Short mmCIF file of C-alpha atoms in Angstrom, two decimals:
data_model
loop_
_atom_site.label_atom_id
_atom_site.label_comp_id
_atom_site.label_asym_id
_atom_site.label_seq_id
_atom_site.Cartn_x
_atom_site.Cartn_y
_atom_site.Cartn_z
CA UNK A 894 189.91 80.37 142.86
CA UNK A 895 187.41 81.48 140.07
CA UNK A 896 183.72 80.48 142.16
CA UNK A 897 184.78 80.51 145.65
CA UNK A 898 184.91 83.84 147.18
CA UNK A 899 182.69 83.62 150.38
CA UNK A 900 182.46 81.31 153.35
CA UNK A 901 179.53 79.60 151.90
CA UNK A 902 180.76 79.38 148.22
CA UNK A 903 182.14 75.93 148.87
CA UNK A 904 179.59 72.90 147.40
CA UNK A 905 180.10 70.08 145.58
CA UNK A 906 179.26 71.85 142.31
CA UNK A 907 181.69 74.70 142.69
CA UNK A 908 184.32 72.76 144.20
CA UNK A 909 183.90 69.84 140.90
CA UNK A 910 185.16 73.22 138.37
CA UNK A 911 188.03 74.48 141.01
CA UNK A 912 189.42 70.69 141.50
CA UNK A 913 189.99 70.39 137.84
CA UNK A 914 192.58 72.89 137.63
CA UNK A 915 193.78 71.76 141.11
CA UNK A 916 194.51 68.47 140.26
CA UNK A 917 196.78 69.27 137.93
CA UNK A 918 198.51 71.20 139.89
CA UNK A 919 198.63 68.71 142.93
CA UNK A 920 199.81 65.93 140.77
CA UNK A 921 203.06 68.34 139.62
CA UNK A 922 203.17 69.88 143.32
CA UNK A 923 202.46 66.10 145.13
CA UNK A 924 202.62 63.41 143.41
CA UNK A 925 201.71 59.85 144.40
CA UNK A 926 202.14 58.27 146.13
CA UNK A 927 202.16 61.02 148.60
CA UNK A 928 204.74 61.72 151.15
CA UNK A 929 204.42 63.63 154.34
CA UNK A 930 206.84 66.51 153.72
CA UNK A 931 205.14 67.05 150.34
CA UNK A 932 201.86 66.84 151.64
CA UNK A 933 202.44 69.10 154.67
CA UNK A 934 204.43 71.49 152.50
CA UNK A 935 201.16 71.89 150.05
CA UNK A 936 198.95 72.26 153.08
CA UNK A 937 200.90 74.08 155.36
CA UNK A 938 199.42 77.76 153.54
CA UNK A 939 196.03 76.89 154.84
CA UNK A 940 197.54 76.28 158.88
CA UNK A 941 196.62 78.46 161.08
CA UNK A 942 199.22 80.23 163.07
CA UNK A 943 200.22 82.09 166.53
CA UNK A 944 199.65 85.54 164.94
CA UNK A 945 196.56 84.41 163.60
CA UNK A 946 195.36 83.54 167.28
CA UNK A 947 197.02 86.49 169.10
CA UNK A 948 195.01 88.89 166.49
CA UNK A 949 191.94 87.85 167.44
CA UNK A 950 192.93 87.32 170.91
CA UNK A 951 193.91 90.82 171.28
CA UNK A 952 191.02 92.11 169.66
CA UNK A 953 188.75 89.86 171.63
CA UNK A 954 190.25 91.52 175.11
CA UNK A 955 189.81 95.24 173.65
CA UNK A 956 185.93 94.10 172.96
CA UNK A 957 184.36 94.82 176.51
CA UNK A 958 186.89 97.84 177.35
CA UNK A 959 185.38 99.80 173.90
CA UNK A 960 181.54 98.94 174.34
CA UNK A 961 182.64 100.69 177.89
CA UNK A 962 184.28 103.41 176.61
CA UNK A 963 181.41 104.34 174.32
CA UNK A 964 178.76 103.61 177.09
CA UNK A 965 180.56 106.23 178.73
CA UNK A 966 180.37 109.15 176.03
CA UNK A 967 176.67 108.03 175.46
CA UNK A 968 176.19 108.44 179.27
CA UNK A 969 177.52 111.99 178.90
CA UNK A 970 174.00 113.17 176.85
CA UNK A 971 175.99 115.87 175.62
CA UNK A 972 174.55 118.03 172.50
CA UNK A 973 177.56 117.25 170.29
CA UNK A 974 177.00 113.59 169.86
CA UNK A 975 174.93 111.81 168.29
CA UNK A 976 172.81 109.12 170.59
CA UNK A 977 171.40 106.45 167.61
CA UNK A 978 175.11 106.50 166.52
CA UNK A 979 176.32 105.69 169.56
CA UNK A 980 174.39 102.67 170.54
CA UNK A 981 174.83 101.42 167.29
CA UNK A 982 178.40 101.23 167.84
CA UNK A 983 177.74 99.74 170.92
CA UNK A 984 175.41 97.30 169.64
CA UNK A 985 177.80 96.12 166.64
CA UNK A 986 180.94 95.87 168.46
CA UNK A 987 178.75 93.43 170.84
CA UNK A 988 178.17 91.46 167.86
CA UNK A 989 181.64 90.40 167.75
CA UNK A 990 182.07 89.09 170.84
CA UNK A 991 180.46 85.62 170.47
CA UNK A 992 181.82 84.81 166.93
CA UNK A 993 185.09 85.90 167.80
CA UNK A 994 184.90 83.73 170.94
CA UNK A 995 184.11 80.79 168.98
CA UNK A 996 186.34 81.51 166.47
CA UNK A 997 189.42 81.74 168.73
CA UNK A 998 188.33 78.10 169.96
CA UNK A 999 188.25 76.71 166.61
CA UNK A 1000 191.38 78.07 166.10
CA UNK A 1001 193.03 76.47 168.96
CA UNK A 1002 191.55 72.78 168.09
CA UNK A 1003 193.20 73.32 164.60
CA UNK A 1004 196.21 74.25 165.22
CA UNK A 1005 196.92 71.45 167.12
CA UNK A 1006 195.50 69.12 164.94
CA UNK A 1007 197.26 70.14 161.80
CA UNK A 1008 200.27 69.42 163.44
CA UNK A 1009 199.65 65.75 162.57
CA UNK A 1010 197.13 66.21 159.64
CA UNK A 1011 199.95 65.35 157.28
CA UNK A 1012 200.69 61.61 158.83
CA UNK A 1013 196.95 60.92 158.91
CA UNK A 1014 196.14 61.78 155.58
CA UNK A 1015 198.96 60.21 154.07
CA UNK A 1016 198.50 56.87 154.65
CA UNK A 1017 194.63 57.06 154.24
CA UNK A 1018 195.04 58.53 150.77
CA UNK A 1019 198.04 56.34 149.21
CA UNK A 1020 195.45 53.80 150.43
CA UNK A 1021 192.73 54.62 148.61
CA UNK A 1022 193.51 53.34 144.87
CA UNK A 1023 194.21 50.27 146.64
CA UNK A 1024 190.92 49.45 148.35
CA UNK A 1025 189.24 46.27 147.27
CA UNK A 1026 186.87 44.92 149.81
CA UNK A 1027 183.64 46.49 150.29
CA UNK A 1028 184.57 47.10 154.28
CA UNK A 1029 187.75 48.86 153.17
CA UNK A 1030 185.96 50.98 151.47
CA UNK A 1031 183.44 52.00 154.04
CA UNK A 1032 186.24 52.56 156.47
CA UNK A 1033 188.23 55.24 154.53
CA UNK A 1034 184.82 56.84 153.08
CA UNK A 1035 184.35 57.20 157.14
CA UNK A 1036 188.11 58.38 157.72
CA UNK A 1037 187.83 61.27 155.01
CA UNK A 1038 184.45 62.23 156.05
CA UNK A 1039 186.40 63.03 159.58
CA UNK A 1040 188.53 65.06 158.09
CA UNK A 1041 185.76 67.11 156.31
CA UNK A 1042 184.21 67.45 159.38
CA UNK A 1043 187.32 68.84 161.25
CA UNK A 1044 188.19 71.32 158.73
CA UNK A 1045 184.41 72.38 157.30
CA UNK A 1046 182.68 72.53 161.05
CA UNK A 1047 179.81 70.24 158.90
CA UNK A 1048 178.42 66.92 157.86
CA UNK A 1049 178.32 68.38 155.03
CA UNK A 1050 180.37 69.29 151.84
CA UNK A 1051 179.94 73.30 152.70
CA UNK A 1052 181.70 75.25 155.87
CA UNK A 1053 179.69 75.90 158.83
CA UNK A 1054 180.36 79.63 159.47
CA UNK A 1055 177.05 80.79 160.86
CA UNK A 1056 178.69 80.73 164.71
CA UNK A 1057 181.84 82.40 163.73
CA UNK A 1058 183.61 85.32 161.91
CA UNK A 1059 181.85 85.27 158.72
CA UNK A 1060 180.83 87.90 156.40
CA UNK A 1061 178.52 89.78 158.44
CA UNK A 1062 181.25 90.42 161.12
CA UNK A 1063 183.66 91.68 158.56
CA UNK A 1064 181.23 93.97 156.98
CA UNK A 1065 179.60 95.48 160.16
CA UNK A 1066 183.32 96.23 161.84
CA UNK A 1067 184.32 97.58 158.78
CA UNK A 1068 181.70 100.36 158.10
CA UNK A 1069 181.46 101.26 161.90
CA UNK A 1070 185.37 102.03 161.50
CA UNK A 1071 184.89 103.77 158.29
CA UNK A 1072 182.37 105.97 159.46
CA UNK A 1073 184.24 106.47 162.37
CA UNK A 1074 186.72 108.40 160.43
CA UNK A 1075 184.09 110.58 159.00
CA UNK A 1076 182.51 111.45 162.93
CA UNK A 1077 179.66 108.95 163.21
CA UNK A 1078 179.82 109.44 166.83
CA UNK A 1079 179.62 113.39 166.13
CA UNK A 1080 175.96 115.32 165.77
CA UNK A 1081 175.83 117.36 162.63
CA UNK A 1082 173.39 119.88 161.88
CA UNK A 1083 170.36 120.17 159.10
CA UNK A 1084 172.46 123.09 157.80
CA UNK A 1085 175.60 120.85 157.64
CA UNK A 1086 173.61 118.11 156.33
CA UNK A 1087 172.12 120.30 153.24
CA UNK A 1088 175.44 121.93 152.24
CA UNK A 1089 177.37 118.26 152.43
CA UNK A 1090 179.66 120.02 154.91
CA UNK A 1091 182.58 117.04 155.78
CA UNK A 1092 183.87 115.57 158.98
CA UNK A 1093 186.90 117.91 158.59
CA UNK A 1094 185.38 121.00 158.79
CA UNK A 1095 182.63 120.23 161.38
CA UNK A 1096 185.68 118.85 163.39
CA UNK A 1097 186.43 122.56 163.64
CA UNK A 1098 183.31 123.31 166.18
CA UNK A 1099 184.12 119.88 168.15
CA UNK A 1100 186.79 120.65 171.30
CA UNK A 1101 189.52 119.01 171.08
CA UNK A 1102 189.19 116.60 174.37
CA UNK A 1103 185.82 115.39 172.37
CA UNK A 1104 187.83 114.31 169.54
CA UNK A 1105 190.44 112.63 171.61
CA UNK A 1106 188.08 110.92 173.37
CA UNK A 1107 186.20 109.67 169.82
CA UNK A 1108 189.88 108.59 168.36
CA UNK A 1109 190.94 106.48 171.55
CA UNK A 1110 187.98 104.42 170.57
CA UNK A 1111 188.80 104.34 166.71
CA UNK A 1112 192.41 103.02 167.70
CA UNK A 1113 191.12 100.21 170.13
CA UNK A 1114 188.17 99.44 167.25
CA UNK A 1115 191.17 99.08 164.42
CA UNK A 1116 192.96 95.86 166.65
CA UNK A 1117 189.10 94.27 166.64
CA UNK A 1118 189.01 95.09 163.29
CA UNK A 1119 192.33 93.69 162.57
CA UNK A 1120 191.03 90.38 164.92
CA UNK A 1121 188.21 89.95 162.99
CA UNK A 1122 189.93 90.44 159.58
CA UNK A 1123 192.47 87.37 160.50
CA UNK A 1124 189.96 85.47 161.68
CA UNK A 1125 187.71 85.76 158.39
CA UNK A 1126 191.11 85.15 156.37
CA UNK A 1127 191.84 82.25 158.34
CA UNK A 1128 188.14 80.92 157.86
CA UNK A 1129 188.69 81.28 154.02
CA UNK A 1130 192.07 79.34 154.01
CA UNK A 1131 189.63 76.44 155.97
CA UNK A 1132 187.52 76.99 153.38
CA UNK A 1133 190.70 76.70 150.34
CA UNK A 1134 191.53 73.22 152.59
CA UNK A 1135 188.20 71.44 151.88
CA UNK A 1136 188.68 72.45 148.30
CA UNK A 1137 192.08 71.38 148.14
CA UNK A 1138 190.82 68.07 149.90
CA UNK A 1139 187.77 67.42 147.31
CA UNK A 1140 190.50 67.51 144.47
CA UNK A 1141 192.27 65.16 145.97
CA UNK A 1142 189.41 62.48 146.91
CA UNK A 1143 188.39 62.85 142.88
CA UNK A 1144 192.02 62.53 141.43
CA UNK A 1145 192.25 58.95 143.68
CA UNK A 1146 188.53 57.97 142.60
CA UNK A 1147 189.50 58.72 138.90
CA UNK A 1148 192.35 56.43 139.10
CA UNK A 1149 196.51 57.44 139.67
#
C-alpha cells in the first residue's frame, strides 16, 4: 500500500488512490463473476489465525505475573534500582491489559465469521451489477455496510482501533523492552551519566542475582511484546480487508 500505513490511515480518500491499483489486480486475481474459492483464496491473507490468538493469549496470561514480578523488585527499595523506572514499567505493561483483552475478543468473533465470509459476499456482490429496483438497492447498500462494520469495528469508512492494540501499545511495549536491554530498571550514577558509561559496564557493579532477577522479567515482557505485535499485525490485515473491500464496491459501481 502507498497511503495506508497506520490503523487510522484508512478513509475514503486514501482508500479511492489504493483501489485503483487494486482493481486491477482483483479483476486478474478474481474475476466476475466471483466464485467462492477465488474469493476466499484472495481474502484468506487478511484471516486471522490460531497462532495469531494463542500470541496474544499467551502474552495476555504473562501480563499480571510481570506487573507482580516488578512490584516485587520495587518493593525491595534497594539502592541499585531505580524507583520512577520501575513504576513506569509497571504502569505501561498495565496499559496492555485492556486492549489486549479486547483485542483477543475481536479476534475470536472473526475468526469464526470469516469462515463463511466468502459465501456471503459472493452472492451479494455478483448481485450488485444486477440491481434494478430502488429496494434492491437499499438492501445490498445495507448488506455491505454489515460487512464494513464487522471488519472496521465502525459505522464508518475508517477502523475503530481506539479500544484495542493500536499504535500506542506497540510503541510503549517496544521502548520499555528496548530500554530494558540497556538497564532501565538499574540506578546509574551522575558520574556514569556524564561520562556516557553503558549498560555493559555498569552491569559490572550490579550482582549477579539482581540481573537475573531484571532478565526473568525481560523474557516474560518479549511474549507480551510478541502478543501485542500479532495483534497490531492482525489489526492492519483488518485494516488491508476494508481496503480490499472498497475496491471491490467501486469496480461493481463502475460497471463489470
Amino acid at each position: 500500500m502507498l497511503y495506508i500505513h497506520k490503523l487510522n490511515d484508512l478513509a475514503p480518500k486514501t482508500a479511492d488512490v489504493e483501489s485503483v491499483y487494486l482493481i486491477r489486480e482483483l479483476k486478474q486475481k478474481t474475476p466476475y463473476p466471483f466464485t467462492a474459492e477465488r474469493v476466499g483464496e484472495y481474502f484468506s491473507d487478511f484471516f486471522w489465525s490460531d497462532t495469531d490468538r494463542l500470541a496474544m493469549e499467551q502474552a495476555l496470561v504473562l501480563i499480571q505475573p510481570t506487573i507482580e514480578r516488578v512490584k516485587q523488585i520495587a518493593a525491595e527499595q534497594n539502592e541499585l534500582h531505580e524507583p520512577l523506572n520501575l513504576q513506569r514499567a509497571i504502569q505501561i505493561i498495565e496499559e496492555m491489559l485492556e486492549p489486549l483483552q479486547k483485542n483477543i475478543a475481536f479476534a475470536w468473533e472473526i475468526q469464526e465469521w470469516q469462515k463463511s465470509f466468502s459465501s456471503t459476499f459472493v452472492p451479494l456482490f455478483n448481485a450488485i451489477p444486477k440491481l434494478k429496483t430502488q429496494e434492491e438497492k437499499i438492501s445490498a447498500n445495507e448488506k455491505v455496510n454489515g460487512l464494513f462494520q464487522r471488519v472496521l469495528r465502525n459505522n464508518d469508512f475508517a477502523f475503530n482501533a481506539q479500544d484495542i492494540v493500536n499504535e500506542g501499545e506497540v510503541s510503549h511495549i517496544t521502548g520499555l523492552s528496548e530500554s530494558l536491554a540497556r538497564g532501565f530498571f538499574f540506578h546509574v550514577s551522575l558520574e556514569e551519566e556524564l561520562k556516557k558509561v553503558d549498560f555493559e559496564t555498569i552491569k559490572t557493579r550490579i550482582p549477579a542475582e539482581k540481573l537475573a532477577e531484571t532478565e526473568r522479567v525481560q523474557q516474560q515482557l518479549e511474549t507480551i511484546k510478541r502478543g501485542i505485535e500479532r495483534a497490531y499485525a492482525a489489526n492492519m490485515r483488518m485494516v488491508n480487508w476494508g481496503l480490499v473491500m472498497y475496491a471491490y464496491v467501486k469496480w461493481m459501481m463502475a460497471g463489470v
